[in-house]
CSV table of C-alpha atoms in Angstrom, one decimal:
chain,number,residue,atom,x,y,z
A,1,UNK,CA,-76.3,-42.3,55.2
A,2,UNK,CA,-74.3,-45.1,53.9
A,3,UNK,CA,-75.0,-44.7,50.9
A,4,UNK,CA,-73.9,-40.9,51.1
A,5,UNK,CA,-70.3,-41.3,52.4
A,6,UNK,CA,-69.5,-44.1,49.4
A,7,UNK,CA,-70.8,-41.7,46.8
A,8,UNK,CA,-69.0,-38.8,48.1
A,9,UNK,CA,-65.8,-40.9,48.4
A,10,UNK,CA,-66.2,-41.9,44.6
A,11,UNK,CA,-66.5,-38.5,44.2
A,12,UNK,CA,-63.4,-37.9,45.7
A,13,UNK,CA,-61.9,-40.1,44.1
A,14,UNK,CA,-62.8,-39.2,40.5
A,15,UNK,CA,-61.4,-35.6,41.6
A,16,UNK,CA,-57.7,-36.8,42.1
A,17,UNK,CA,-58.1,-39.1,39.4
A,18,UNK,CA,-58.4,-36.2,37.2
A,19,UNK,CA,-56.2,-34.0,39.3
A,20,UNK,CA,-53.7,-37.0,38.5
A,21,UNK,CA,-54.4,-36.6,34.9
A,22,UNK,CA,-54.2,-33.2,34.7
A,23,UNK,CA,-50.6,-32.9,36.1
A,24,UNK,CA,-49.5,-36.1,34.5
A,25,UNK,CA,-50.4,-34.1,31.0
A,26,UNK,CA,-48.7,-31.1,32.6
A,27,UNK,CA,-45.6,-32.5,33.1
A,28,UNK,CA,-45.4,-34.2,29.6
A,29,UNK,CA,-45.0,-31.2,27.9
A,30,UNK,CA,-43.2,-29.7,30.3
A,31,UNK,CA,-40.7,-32.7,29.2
A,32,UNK,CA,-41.2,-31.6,25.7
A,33,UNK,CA,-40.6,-28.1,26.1
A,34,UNK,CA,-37.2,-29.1,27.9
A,35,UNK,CA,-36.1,-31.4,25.0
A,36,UNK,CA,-36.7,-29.0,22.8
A,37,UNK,CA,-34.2,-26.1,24.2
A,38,UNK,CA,-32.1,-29.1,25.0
A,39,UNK,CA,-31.9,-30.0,21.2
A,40,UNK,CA,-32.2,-26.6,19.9
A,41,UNK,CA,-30.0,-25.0,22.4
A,42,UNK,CA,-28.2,-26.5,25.0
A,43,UNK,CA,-26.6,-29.6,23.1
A,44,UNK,CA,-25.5,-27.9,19.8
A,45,UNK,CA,-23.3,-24.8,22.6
A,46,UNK,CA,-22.5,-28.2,24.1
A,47,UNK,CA,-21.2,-29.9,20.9
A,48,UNK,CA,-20.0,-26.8,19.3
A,49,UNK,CA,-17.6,-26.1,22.5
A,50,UNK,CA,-13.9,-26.2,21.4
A,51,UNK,CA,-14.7,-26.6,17.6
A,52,UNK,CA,-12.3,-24.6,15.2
A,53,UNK,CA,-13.0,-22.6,12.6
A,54,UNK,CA,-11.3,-21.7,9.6
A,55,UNK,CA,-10.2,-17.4,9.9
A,56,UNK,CA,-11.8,-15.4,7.1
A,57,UNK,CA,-9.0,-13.6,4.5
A,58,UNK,CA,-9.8,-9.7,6.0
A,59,UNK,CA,-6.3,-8.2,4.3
A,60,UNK,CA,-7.3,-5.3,1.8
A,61,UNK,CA,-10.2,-4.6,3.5
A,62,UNK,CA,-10.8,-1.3,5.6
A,63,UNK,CA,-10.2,-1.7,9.3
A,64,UNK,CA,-13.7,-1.3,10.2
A,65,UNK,CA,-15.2,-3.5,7.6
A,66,UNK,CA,-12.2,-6.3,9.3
A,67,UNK,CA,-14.3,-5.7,12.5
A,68,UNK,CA,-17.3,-6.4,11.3
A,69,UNK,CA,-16.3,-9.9,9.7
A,70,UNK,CA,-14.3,-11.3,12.7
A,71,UNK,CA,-16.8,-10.1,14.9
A,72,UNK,CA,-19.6,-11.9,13.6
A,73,UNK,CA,-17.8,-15.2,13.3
A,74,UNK,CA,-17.4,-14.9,16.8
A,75,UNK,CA,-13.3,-13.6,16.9
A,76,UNK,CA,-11.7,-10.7,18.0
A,77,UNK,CA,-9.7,-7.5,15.9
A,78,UNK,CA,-6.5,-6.1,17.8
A,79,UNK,CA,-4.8,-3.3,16.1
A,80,UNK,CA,-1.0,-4.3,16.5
A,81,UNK,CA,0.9,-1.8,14.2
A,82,UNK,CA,0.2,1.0,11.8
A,83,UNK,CA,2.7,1.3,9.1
A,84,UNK,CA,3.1,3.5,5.8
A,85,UNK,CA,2.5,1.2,2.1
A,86,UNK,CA,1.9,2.8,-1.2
A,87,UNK,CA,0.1,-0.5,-1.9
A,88,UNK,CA,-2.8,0.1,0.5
A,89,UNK,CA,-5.0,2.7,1.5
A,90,UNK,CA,-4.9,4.3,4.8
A,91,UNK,CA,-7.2,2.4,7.3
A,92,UNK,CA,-6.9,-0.8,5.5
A,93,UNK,CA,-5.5,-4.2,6.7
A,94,UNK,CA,-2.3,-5.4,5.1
A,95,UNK,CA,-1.7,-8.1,7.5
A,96,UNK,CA,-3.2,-10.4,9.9
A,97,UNK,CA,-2.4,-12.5,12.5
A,98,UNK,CA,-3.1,-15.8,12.8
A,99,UNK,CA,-3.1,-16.1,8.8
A,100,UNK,CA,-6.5,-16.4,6.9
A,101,UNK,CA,-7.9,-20.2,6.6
A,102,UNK,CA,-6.0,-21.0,10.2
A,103,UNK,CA,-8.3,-23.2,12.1
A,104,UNK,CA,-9.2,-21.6,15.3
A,105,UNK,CA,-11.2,-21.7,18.5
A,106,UNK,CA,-14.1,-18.8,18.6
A,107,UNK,CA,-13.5,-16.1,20.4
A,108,UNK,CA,-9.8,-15.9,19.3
A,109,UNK,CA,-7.8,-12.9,19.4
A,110,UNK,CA,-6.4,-11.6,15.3
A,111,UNK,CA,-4.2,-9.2,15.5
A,112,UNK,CA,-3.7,-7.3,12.6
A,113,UNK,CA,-1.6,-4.2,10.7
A,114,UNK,CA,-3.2,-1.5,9.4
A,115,UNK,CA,-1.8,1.0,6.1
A,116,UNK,CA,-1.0,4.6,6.8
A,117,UNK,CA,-1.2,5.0,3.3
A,118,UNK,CA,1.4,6.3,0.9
A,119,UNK,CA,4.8,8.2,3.1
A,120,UNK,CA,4.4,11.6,1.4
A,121,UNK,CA,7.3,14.0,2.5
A,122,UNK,CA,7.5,17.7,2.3
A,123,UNK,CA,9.5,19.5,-0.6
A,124,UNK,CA,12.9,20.7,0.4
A,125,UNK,CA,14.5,23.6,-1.2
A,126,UNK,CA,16.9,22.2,-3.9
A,127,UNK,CA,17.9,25.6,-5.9
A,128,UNK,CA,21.1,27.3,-4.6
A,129,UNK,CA,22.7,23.6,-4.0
A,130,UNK,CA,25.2,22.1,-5.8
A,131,UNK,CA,24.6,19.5,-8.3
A,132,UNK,CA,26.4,17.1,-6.2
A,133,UNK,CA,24.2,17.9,-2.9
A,134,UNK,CA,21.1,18.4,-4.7
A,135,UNK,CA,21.1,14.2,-4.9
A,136,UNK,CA,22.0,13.6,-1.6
A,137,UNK,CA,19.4,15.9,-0.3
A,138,UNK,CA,17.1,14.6,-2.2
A,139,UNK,CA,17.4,11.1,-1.1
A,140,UNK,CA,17.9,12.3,2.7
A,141,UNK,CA,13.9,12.8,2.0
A,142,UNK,CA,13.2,9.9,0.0
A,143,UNK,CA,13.2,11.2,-3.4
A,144,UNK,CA,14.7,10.7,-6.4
A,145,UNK,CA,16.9,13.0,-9.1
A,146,UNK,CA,14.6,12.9,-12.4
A,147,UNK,CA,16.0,14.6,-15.8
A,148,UNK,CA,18.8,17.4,-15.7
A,149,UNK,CA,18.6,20.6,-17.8
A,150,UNK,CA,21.2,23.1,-18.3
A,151,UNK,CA,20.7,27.0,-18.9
A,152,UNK,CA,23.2,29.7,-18.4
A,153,UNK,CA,22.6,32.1,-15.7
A,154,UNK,CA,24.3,35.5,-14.2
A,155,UNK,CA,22.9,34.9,-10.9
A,156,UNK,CA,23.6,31.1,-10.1
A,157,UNK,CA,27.4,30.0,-10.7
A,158,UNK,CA,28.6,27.0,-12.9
A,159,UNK,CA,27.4,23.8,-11.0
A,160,UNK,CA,24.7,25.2,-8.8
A,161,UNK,CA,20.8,24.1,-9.1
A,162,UNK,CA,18.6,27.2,-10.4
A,163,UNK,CA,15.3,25.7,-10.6
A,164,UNK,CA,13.5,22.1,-9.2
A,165,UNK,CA,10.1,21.0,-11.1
A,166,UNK,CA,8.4,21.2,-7.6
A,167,UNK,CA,8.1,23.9,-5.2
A,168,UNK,CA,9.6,23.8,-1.8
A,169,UNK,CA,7.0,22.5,0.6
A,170,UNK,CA,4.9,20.8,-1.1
A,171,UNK,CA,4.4,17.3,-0.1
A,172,UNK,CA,5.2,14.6,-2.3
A,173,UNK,CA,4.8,11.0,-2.4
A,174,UNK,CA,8.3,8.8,-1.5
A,175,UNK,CA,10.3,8.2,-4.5
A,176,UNK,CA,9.0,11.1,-6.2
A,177,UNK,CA,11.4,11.5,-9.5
A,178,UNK,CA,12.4,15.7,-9.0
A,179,UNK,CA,13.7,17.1,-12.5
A,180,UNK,CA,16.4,20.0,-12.1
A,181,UNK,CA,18.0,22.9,-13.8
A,182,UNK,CA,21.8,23.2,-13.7
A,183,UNK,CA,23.8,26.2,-14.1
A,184,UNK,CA,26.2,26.7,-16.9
A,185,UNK,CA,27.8,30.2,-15.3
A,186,UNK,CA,27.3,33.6,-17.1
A,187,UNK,CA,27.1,33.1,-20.9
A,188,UNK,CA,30.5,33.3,-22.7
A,189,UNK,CA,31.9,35.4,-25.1
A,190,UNK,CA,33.2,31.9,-26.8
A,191,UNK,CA,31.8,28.5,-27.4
A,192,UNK,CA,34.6,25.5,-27.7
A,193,UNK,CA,33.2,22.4,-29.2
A,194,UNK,CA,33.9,19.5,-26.5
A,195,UNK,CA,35.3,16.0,-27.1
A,196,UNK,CA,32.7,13.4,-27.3
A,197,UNK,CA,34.3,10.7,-29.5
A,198,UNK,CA,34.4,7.2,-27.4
A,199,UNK,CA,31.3,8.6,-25.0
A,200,UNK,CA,27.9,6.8,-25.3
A,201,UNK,CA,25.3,8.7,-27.3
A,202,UNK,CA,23.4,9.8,-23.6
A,203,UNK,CA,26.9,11.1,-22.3
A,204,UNK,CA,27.5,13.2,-25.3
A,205,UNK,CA,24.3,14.5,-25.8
A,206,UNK,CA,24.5,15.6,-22.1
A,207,UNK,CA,28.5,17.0,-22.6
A,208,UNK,CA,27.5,19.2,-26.1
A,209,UNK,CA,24.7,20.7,-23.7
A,210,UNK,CA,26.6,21.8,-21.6
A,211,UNK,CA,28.6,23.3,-24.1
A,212,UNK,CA,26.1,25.5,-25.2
A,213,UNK,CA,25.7,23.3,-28.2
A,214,UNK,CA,23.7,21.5,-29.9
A,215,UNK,CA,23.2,17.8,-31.3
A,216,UNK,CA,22.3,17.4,-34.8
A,217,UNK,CA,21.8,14.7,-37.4
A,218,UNK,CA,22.8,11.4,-35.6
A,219,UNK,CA,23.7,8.3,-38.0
A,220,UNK,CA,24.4,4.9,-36.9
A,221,UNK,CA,26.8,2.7,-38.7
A,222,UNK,CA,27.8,-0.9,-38.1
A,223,UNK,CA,31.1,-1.3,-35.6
A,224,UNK,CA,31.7,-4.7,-34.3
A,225,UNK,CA,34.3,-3.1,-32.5
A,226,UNK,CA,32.6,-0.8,-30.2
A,227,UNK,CA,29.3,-1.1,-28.2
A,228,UNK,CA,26.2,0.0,-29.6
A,229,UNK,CA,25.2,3.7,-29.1
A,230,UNK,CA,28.7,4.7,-29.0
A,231,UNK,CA,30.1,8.0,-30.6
A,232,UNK,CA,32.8,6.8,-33.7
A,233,UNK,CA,33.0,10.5,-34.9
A,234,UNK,CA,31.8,14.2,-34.9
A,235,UNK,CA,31.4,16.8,-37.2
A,236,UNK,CA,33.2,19.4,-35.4
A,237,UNK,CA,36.8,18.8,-34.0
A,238,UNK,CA,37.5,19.4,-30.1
A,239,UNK,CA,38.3,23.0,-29.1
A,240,UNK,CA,36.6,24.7,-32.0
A,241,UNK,CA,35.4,28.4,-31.2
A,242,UNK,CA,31.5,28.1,-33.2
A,243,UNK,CA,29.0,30.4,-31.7
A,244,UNK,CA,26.5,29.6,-29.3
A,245,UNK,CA,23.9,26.4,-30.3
A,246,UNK,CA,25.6,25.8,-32.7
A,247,UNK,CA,24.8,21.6,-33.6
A,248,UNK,CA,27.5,18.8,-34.2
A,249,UNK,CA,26.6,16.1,-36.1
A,250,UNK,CA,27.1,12.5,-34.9
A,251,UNK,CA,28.4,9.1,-36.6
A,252,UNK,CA,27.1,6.5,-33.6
A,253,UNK,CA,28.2,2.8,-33.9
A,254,UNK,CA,25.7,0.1,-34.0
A,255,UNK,CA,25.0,-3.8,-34.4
């Protein structure tokens, strides 16, 4: 009997010996396991709190592309303003906000301005206006007064716009350059020859237009005196009845 109890109590023994093991080997790797997320996980969030990083450049790029980039460095895209620039396309980021390469803290706010594309602005109705007001209501819409031709006309009177090289309601972009038609009045029953000695060659070529005339040959000859391109003498004298297109020949001064 006494030998049964002290080989059952061995027994016992050799049980929570192994019990002891077992657990012992348990908790071992359960120390590994947590070193490992500590190392892998934990520690470099830990390390990596308050660390900057440089911004990315995401100007010229389109708005959603921006997003994309930010957003995967860990920042954040805030539209701030939409503006109109010929140099960008609409949708696309002409500025941001803190500036690319700023070192920053993830999770940062950029703020940034997007294009609206090119201002485009609807064609007014220049015919029937003065030359004078044709400019300024051309420029009241952004655009601009391109090359002037003359024509006489029965309907329009001397001074008055009769046709514009783009129709009325059209849009155009800003700063488009318009070309015009000016009336002469009804067609004479005389043609004088004007005065264009003294003018530069782009004034009198413009002035015997609107004559009715013509230019002709042009020939430059040297004149200290005067500044280049400037009209010494023509071939028809001031107030000269000559019928209609008829051309006056030019002596221009040059270097």
């Amino acid at each position: 009997m006494e030998f049964e109890m002290s080989y059952l109590g061995e027994k016992i023994k050799a049980l929570w010996y192994l019990k002891f093991i077992r657990i012992s080997v348990y908790l071992i790797f359960a120390m590994l396991a947590i070193g490992v997320v500590m190392d892998l996980i934990i520690m470099p969030i830990y390390t990596k709190h308050g660390e900057t990083l440089p911004l990315p450049d995401i100007t010229r790029v389109r708005y959603e592309d921006a997003k994309l980039t930010l957003r995967a460095d860990g920042f954040n895209i805030v539209k701030a303003e939409e503006r109109y620039d010929s140099r960008f396309p609409m949708g696309y980021v002409i500025k941001q906000v803190p500036a690319p390469g700023t070192l920053v803290k993830s999770g940062r706010r950029v703020s940034v301005i997007l294009s609206k594309g090119e201002r485009r602005f609807e064609m007014p109705k220049i015919v029937g206006a003065s030359d004078r007001d044709s400019k300024l209501l051309l420029s009241k819409f952004g655009l601009r007064t391109g090359k002037k031709a003359y024509e006489y006309s029965s309907y329009y009177p001397k001074g008055v716009v009769t046709h514009q090289s783009i129709t009325p309601g059209v849009e155009v972009p800003m700063n488009t350059f318009i070309d015009l038609t000016i009336s002469l009045g009804s067609i004479p029953s005389v043609f004088l020859v004007p005065s264009v000695e003294g003018r530069t060659l782009d004034d009198a070529r413009d002035i015997i237009k609107q004559a009715g005339l013509q230019i002709g040959s042009i020939r430059y000859q040297p004149m200290n005196a005067l500044l280049p391109e400037t009209v010494i003498k023509q071939s028809l004298q001031n107030g000269t009845e000559v019928p209609k297109d008829t051309r006056i020949n030019l002596v221009v001064s040059s270097l």
